[in-house]
Coordinates of C-alpha atoms in Angstrom, one line a residue:
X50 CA -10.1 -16.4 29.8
X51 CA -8.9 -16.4 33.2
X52 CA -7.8 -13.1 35.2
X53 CA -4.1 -12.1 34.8
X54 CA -1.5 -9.3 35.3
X55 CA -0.1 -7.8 32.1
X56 CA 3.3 -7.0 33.5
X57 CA 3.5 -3.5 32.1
X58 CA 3.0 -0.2 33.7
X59 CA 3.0 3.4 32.7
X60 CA 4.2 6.4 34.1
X61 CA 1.5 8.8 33.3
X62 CA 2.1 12.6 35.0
X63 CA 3.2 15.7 32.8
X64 CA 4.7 14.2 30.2
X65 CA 6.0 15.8 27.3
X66 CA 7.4 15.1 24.1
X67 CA 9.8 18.0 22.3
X68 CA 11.8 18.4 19.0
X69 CA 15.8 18.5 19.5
X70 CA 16.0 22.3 19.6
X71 CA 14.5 22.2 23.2
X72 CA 17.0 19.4 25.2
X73 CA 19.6 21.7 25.9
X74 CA 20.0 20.8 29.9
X75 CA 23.0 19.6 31.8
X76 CA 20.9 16.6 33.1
X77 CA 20.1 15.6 30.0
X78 CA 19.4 11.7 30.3
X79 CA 19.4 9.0 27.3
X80 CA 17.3 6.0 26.8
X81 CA 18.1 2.8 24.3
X82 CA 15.5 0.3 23.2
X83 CA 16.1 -2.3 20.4
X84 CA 12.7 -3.2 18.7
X85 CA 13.3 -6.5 17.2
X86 CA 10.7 -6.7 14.9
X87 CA 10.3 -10.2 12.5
X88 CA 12.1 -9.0 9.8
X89 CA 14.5 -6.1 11.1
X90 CA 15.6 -4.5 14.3
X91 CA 15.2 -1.2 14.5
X92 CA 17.2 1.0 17.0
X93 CA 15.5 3.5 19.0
X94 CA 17.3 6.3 21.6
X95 CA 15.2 8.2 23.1
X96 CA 15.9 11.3 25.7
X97 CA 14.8 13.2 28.6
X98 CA 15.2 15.7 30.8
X99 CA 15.9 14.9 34.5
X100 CA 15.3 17.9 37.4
X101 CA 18.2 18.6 39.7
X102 CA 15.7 17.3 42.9
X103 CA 16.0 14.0 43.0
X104 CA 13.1 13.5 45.7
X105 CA 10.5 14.9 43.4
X106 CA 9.1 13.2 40.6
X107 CA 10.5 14.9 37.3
X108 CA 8.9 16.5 34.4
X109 CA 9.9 13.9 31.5
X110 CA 10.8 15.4 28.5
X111 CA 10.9 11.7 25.9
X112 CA 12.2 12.5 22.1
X113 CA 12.9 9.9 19.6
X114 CA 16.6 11.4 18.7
X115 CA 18.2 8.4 16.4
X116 CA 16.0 5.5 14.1
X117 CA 18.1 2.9 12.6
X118 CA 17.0 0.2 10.8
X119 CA 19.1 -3.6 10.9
X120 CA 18.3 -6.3 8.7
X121 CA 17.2 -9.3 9.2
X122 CA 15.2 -9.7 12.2
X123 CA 16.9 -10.7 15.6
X124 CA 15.2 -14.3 15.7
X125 CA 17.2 -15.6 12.3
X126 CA 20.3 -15.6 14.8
X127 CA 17.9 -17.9 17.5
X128 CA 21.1 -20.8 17.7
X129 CA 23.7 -18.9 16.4
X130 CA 25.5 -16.7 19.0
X131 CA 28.2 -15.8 17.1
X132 CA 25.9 -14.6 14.3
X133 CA 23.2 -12.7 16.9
X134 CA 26.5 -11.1 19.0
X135 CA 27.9 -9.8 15.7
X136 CA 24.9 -8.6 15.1
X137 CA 23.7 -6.7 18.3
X138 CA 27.2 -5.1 17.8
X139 CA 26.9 -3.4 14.8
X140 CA 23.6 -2.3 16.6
X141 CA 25.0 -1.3 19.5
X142 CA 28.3 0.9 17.7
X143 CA 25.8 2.8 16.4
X144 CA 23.8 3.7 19.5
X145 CA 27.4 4.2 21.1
X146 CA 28.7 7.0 18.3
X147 CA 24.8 8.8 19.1
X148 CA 24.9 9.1 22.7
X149 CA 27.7 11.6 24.5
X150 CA 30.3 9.3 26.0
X151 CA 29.6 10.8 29.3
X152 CA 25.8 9.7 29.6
X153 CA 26.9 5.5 28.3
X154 CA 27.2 4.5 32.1
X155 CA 24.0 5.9 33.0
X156 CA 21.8 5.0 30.0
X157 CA 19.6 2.4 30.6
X158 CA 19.6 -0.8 27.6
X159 CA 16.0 -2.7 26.7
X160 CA 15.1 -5.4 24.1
X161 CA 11.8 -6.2 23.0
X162 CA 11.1 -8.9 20.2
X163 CA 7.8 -8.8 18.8
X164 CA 6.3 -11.3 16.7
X165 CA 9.5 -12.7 15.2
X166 CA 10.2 -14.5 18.5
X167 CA 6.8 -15.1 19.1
X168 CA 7.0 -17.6 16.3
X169 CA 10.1 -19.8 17.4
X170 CA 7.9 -21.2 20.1
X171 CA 8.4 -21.2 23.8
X172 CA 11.5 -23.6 23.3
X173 CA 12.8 -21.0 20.7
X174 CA 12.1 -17.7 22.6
X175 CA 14.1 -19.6 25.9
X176 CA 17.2 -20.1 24.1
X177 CA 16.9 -16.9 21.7
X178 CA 16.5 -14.8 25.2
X179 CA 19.0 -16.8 26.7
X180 CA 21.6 -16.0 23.9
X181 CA 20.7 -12.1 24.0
X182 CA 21.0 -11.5 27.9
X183 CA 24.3 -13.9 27.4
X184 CA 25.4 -11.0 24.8
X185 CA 24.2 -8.0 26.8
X186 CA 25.7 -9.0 30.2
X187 CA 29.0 -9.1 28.4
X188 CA 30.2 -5.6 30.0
X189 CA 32.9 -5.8 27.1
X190 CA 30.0 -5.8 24.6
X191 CA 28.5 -2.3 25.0
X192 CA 29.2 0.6 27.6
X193 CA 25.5 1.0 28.5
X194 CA 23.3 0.0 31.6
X195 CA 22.0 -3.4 31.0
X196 CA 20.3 -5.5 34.1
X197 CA 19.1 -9.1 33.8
X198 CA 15.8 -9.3 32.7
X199 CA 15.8 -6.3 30.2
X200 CA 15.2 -8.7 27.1
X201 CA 12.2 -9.9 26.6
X202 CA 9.1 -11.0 24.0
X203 CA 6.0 -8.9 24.4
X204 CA 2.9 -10.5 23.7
X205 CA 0.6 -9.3 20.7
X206 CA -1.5 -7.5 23.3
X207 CA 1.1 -5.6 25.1
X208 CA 2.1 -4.4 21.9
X209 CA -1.2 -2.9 21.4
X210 CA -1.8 -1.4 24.6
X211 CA 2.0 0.2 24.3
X212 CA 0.7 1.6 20.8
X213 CA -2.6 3.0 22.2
X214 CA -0.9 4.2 25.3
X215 CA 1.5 6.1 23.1
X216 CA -1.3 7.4 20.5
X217 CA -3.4 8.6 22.7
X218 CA -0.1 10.4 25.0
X219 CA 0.6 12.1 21.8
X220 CA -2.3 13.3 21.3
X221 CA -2.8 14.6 24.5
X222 CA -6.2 12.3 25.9
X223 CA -4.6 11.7 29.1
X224 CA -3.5 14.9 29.8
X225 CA -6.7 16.5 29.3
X226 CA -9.2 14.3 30.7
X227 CA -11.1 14.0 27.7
X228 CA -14.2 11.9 27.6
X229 CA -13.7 8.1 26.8
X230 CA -15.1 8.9 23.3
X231 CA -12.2 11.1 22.4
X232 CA -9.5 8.6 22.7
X233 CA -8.6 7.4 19.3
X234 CA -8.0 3.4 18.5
X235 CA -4.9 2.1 16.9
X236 CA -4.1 -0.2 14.0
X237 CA -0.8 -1.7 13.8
X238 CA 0.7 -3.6 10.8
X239 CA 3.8 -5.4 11.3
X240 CA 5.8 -8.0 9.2
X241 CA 4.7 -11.2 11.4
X242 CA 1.5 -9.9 13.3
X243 CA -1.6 -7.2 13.5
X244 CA -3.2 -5.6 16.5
X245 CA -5.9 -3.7 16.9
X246 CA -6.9 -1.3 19.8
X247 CA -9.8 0.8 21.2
X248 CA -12.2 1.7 23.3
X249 CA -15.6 0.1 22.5
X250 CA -19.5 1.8 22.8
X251 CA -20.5 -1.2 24.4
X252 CA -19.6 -3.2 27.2
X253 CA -16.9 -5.6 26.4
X254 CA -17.6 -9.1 26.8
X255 CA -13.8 -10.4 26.4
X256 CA -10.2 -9.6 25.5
X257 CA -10.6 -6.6 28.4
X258 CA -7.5 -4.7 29.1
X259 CA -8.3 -1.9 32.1
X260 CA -5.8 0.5 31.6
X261 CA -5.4 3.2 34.6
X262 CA -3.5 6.6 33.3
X263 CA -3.2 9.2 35.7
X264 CA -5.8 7.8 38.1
X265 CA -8.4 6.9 35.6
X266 CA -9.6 3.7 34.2
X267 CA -10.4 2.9 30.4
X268 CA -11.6 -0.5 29.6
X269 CA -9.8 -1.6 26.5
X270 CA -10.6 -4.0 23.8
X271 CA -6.8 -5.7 22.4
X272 CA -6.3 -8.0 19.5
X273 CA -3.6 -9.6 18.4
X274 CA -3.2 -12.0 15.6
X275 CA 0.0 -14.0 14.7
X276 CA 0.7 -14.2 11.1
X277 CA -1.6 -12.1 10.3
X278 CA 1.5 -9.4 9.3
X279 CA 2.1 -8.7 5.9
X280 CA 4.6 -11.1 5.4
X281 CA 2.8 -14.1 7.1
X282 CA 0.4 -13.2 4.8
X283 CA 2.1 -13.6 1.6
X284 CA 3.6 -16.5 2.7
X285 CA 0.4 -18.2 3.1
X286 CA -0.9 -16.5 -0.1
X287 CA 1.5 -18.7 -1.7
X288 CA 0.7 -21.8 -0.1
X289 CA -2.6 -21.6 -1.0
X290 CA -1.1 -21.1 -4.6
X291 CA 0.6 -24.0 -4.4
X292 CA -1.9 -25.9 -2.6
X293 CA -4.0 -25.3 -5.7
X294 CA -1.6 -25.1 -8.8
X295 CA 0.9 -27.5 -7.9
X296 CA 4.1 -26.6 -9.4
X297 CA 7.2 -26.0 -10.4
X298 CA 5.3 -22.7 -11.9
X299 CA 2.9 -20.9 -10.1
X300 CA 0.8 -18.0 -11.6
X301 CA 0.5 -15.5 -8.8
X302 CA -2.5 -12.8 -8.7
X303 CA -1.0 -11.5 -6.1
X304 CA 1.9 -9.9 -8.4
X305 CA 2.7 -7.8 -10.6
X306 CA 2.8 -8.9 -14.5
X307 CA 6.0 -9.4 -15.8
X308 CA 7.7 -9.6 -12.1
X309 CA 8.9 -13.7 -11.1
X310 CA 10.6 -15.0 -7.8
X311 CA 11.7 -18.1 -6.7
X312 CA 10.4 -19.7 -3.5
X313 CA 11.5 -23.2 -1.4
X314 CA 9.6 -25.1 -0.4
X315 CA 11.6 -28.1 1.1
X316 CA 15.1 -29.0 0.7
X317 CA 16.0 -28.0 -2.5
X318 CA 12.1 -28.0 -4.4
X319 CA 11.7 -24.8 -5.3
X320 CA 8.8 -23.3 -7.4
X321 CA 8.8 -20.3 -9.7
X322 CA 5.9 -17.6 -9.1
X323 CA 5.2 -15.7 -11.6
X324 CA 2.5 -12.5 -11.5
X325 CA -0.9 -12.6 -13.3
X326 CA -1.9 -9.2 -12.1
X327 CA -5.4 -10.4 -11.2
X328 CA -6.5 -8.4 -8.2
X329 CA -9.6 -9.9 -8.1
X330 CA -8.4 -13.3 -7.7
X331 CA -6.2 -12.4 -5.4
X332 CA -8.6 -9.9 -3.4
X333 CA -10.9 -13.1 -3.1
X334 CA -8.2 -15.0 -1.4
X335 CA -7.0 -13.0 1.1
X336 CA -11.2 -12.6 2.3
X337 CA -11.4 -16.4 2.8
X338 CA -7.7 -16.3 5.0
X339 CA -9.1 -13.7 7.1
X340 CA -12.6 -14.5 7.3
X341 CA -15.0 -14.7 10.5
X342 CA -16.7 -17.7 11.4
X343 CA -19.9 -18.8 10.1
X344 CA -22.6 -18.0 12.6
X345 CA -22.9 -21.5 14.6
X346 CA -19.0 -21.6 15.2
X347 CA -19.3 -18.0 16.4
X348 CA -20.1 -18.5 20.1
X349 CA -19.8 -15.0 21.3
X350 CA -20.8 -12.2 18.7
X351 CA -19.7 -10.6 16.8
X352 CA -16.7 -12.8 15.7
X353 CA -13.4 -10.6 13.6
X354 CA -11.2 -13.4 12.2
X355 CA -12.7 -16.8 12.8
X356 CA -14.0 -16.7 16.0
X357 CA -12.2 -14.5 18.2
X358 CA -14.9 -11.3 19.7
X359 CA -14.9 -8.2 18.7
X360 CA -17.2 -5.6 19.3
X361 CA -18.0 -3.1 16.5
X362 CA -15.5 -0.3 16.0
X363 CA -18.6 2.4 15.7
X364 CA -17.5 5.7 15.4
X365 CA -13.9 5.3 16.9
X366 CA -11.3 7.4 14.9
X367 CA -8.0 5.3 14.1
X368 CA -4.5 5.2 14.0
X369 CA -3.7 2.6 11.2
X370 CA 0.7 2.9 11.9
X371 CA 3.8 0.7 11.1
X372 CA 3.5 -0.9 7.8
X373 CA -0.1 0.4 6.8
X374 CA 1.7 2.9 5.2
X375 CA 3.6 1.9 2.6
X376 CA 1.2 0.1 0.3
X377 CA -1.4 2.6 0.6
X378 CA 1.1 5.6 0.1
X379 CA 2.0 3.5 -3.2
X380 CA -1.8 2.8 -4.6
X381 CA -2.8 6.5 -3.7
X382 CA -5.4 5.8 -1.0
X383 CA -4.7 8.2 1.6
X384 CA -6.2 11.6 1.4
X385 CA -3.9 14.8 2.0
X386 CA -5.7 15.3 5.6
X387 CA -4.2 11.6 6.3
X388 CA -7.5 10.2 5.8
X389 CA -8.0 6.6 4.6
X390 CA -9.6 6.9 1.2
X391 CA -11.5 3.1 2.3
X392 CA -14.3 3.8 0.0
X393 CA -11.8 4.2 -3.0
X394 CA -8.9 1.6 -1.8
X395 CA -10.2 -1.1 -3.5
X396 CA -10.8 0.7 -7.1
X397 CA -7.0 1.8 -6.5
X398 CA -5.5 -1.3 -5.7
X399 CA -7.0 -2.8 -8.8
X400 CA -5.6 0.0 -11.0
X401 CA -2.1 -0.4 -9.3
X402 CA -2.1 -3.7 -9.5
X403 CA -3.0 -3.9 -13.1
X404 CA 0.3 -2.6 -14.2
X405 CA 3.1 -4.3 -15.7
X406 CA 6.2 -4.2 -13.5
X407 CA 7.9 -2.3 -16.8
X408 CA 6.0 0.3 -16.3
X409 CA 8.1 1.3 -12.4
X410 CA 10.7 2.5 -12.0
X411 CA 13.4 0.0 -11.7
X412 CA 14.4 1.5 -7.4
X413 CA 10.7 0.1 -7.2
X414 CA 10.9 -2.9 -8.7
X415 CA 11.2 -4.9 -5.1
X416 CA 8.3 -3.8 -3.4
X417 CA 6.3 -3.4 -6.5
X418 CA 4.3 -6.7 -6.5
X419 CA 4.1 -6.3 -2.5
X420 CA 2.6 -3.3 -2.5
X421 CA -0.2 -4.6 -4.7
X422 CA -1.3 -7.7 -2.2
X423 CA -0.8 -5.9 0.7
X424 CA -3.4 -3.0 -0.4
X425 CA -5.6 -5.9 -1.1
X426 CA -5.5 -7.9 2.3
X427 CA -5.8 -4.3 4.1
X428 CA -8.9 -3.7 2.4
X429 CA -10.4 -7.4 2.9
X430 CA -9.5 -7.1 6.9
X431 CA -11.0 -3.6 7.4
X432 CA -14.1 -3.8 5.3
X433 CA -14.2 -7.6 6.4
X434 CA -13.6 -8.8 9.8
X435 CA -12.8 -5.6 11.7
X436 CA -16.1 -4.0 10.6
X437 CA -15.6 -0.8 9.1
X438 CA -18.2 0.5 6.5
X439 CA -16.6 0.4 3.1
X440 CA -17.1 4.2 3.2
X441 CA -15.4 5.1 6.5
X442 CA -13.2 8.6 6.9
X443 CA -12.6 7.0 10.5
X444 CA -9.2 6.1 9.6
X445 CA -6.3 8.0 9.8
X446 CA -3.1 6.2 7.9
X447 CA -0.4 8.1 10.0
X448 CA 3.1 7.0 11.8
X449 CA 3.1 10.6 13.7
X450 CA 0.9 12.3 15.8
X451 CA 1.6 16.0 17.1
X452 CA 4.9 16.1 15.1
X453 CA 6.3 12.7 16.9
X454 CA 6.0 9.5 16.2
X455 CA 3.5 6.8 17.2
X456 CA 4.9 3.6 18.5
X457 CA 4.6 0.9 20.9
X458 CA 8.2 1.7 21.6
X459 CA 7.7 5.0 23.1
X460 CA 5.1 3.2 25.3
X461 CA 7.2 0.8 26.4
X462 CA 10.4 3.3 27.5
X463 CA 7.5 5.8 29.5
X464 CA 6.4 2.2 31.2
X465 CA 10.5 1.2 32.1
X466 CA 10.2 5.6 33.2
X467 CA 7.4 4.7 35.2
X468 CA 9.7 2.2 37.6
X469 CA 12.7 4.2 37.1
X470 CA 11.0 7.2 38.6
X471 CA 8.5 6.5 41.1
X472 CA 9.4 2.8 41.4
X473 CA 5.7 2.5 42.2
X474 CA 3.1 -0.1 39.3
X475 CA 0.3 1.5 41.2
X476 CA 0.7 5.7 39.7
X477 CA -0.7 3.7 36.2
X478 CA -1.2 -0.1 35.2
X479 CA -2.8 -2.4 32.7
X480 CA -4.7 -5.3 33.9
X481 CA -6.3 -8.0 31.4
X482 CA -9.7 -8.7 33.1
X483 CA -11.0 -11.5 30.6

């Protein structure tokens, strides 16, 4: 893979981050990111304190003050303006009633898609981009300080050097000057995609990120694999169902007995899944979608899924954040210390998923049956392809870290600090080296 700039930097001096009881300032300063995520948006202010000297660099003080969640995702509205700008308003209201009237003008606007856009194609991320900077360069749209350009789709593997970046801040690695060994990897779970992050024993041999914080270089390992989320994943659970069953019915292992849902296929053909509650069958299914290559089609070793390289994950300690969470909370597999029970995951996904839906709650009914598959995949792609022994501790199932929370998004606002403050890509930067 040839040599190439990763267009992201980081701002990496003393850096804080503080609960609300400790932002009373004058100069308090606001922040507004809009994660657009494949199947929601989810509105992000952050905030900050700036000093009264505006030639020295400032102590940042970066809180997460306001999460708001907006269904669907940003890309359904790729081709409809009129849908997308109704859309970013209702966002935007929101963000507008948060942040002190006084402080709009001078609070900066950003948009990130993830892997929602990443799947309309380089046609459809054009025009989608097109129709949001159309939107947010409308000053009658929003009061806040939007610039062309601050929209924009992040690649799988910026996404997972924002996350580790922000792990790791949280956690205080930079700010000590811990050992490489210390820094912890990160695991991220969305609806369209999966990352994975960390620094490896061994020399790395490709998908090298060198990421300089404060002065000092780690060489980082990045993954990203589209449609490898959770929902890609059930969708192509059930095409493979369908592959092999036909239709109009389908039995589903996948689900919970007793729970049925309609899916199109085409047009109007629509077939009728309807749960088994076999987590084996099911289990064995998601193993063969994420499997590595067989040993001749691996060209350089050891392969994850199919052939990409990856290099074992050894001792690393993990963040598994986003959407990890919710299944496993569900099937009981993480430990009061946070602590992935991996060696008992399995066991308890079975259990889980041999229920009848009767026996939730109705308020759980939705996510019942999705709860079930998704334990399952998780436990195929750690034990399988990413490597981990089947009794690991290493992982840690947790979407905070020192109180806050961990997210590519606070990442990506210290990286648009970075430029704001120093104006300089040279204080930190992330280079992909192969």
């Amino acid at each position: 893979m040839a040599n190439g700039l990763v267009l992201l930097t980081v701002w990496c001096l003393s850096l804080g981050v503080v609960e609300g009881a400790h932002i009373n300032n004058k100069h308090l300063d606001y922040g507004v990111l809009l994660d657009a995520g494949s199947s929601s948006t989810k509105l992000k202010i952050y905030t900050w304190i700036h000093p009264d000297a505006n030639s020295s660099l400032p102590k940042v003080t970066l809180i997460p003050i306001e999460r708001y969640r907006f269904e669907p995702g940003l890309a359904t509205f790729e081709g409809d303006l009129p849908g997308m700008t109704s859309y970013l308003a209702e966002i935007l209201d929101v963000a507008k009633a948060t942040i002190p009237a006084e402080s709009h003008a001078l609070t900066p606007l950003y948009v990130l898609a993830t892997a929602g856009f990443r799947l309309l194609g380089i046609d459809g991320v054009r025009e989608g981009m097109e129709d949001v900077e159309e939107i947010l360069l409308n000053s009658t749209m929003h009061p806040f300080r939007y610039t062309e350009g601050g929209a924009s789709v992040l690649s799988g593997e910026e996404e997972g050097v924002f996350a580790w970046i922000a792990a790791n801040y949280l956690l205080g690695t930079f700010h000590d000057h811990r050992p490489d060994t210390d820094s912890v990897g990160i695991l991220e779970m969305g609806g369209g995609s999966t990352q994975i992050a960390f620094i490896p024993h061994d020399p790395l041999l490709a998908e090298e990120f060198q990421v300089t914080v404060g002065g000092r270089r780690y060489s980082l390992y990045v993954q990203s694999y589209l449609q490898f989320g959770l929902e890609a994943m059930r969708a192509r659970v059930d095409q493979v169902l369908i592959d092999q069953q036909g239709g109009p019915v389908i039995k589903h292992p996948c689900m919970l007995t007793g729970d049925s849902r309609t899916v199109e296929i085409s047009g109007n053909f629509t077939v009728t899944m309807n749960g088994s509650g076999n987590p084996e069958e099911c289990w064995r299914i998601y193993v063969n979608l994420v499997a590595s290559a067989p040993p001749e089609k691996c060209y350089l070793k050891p392969c994850a899924i199919g052939s990409v390289f990856q290099p074992p994950v050894d001792s690393t300690t993990f963040y598994a954040t986003q959407a990890y969470q919710y299944s496993l909370t569900s099937v009981g597999a993480i430990l009061n210390d946070s602590t992935l029970d991996l060696s008992g995951l399995l066991g308890k996904a079975e259990a889980y998923c041999a229920q009848d839906l009767s026996e939730f709650l109705p308020s759980d009914w939705k996510y019942a049956s999705a709860d079930c598959g998704d334990s399952l995949y998780i436990h195929a792609l750690l034990t399988g392809p990413y490597g981990f022994l089947s009794n690991s501790t290493a992982i840690h199932v947790a979407t905070k870290a020192g109180g806050n929370s961990i997210d590519w998004a606070l990442g990506a606002m210290l990286n648009f600090l970075s430029m704001t403050f120093t104006g300089d890509p040279s204080h930190c930067s992330v280079t992909r080296k192969r």
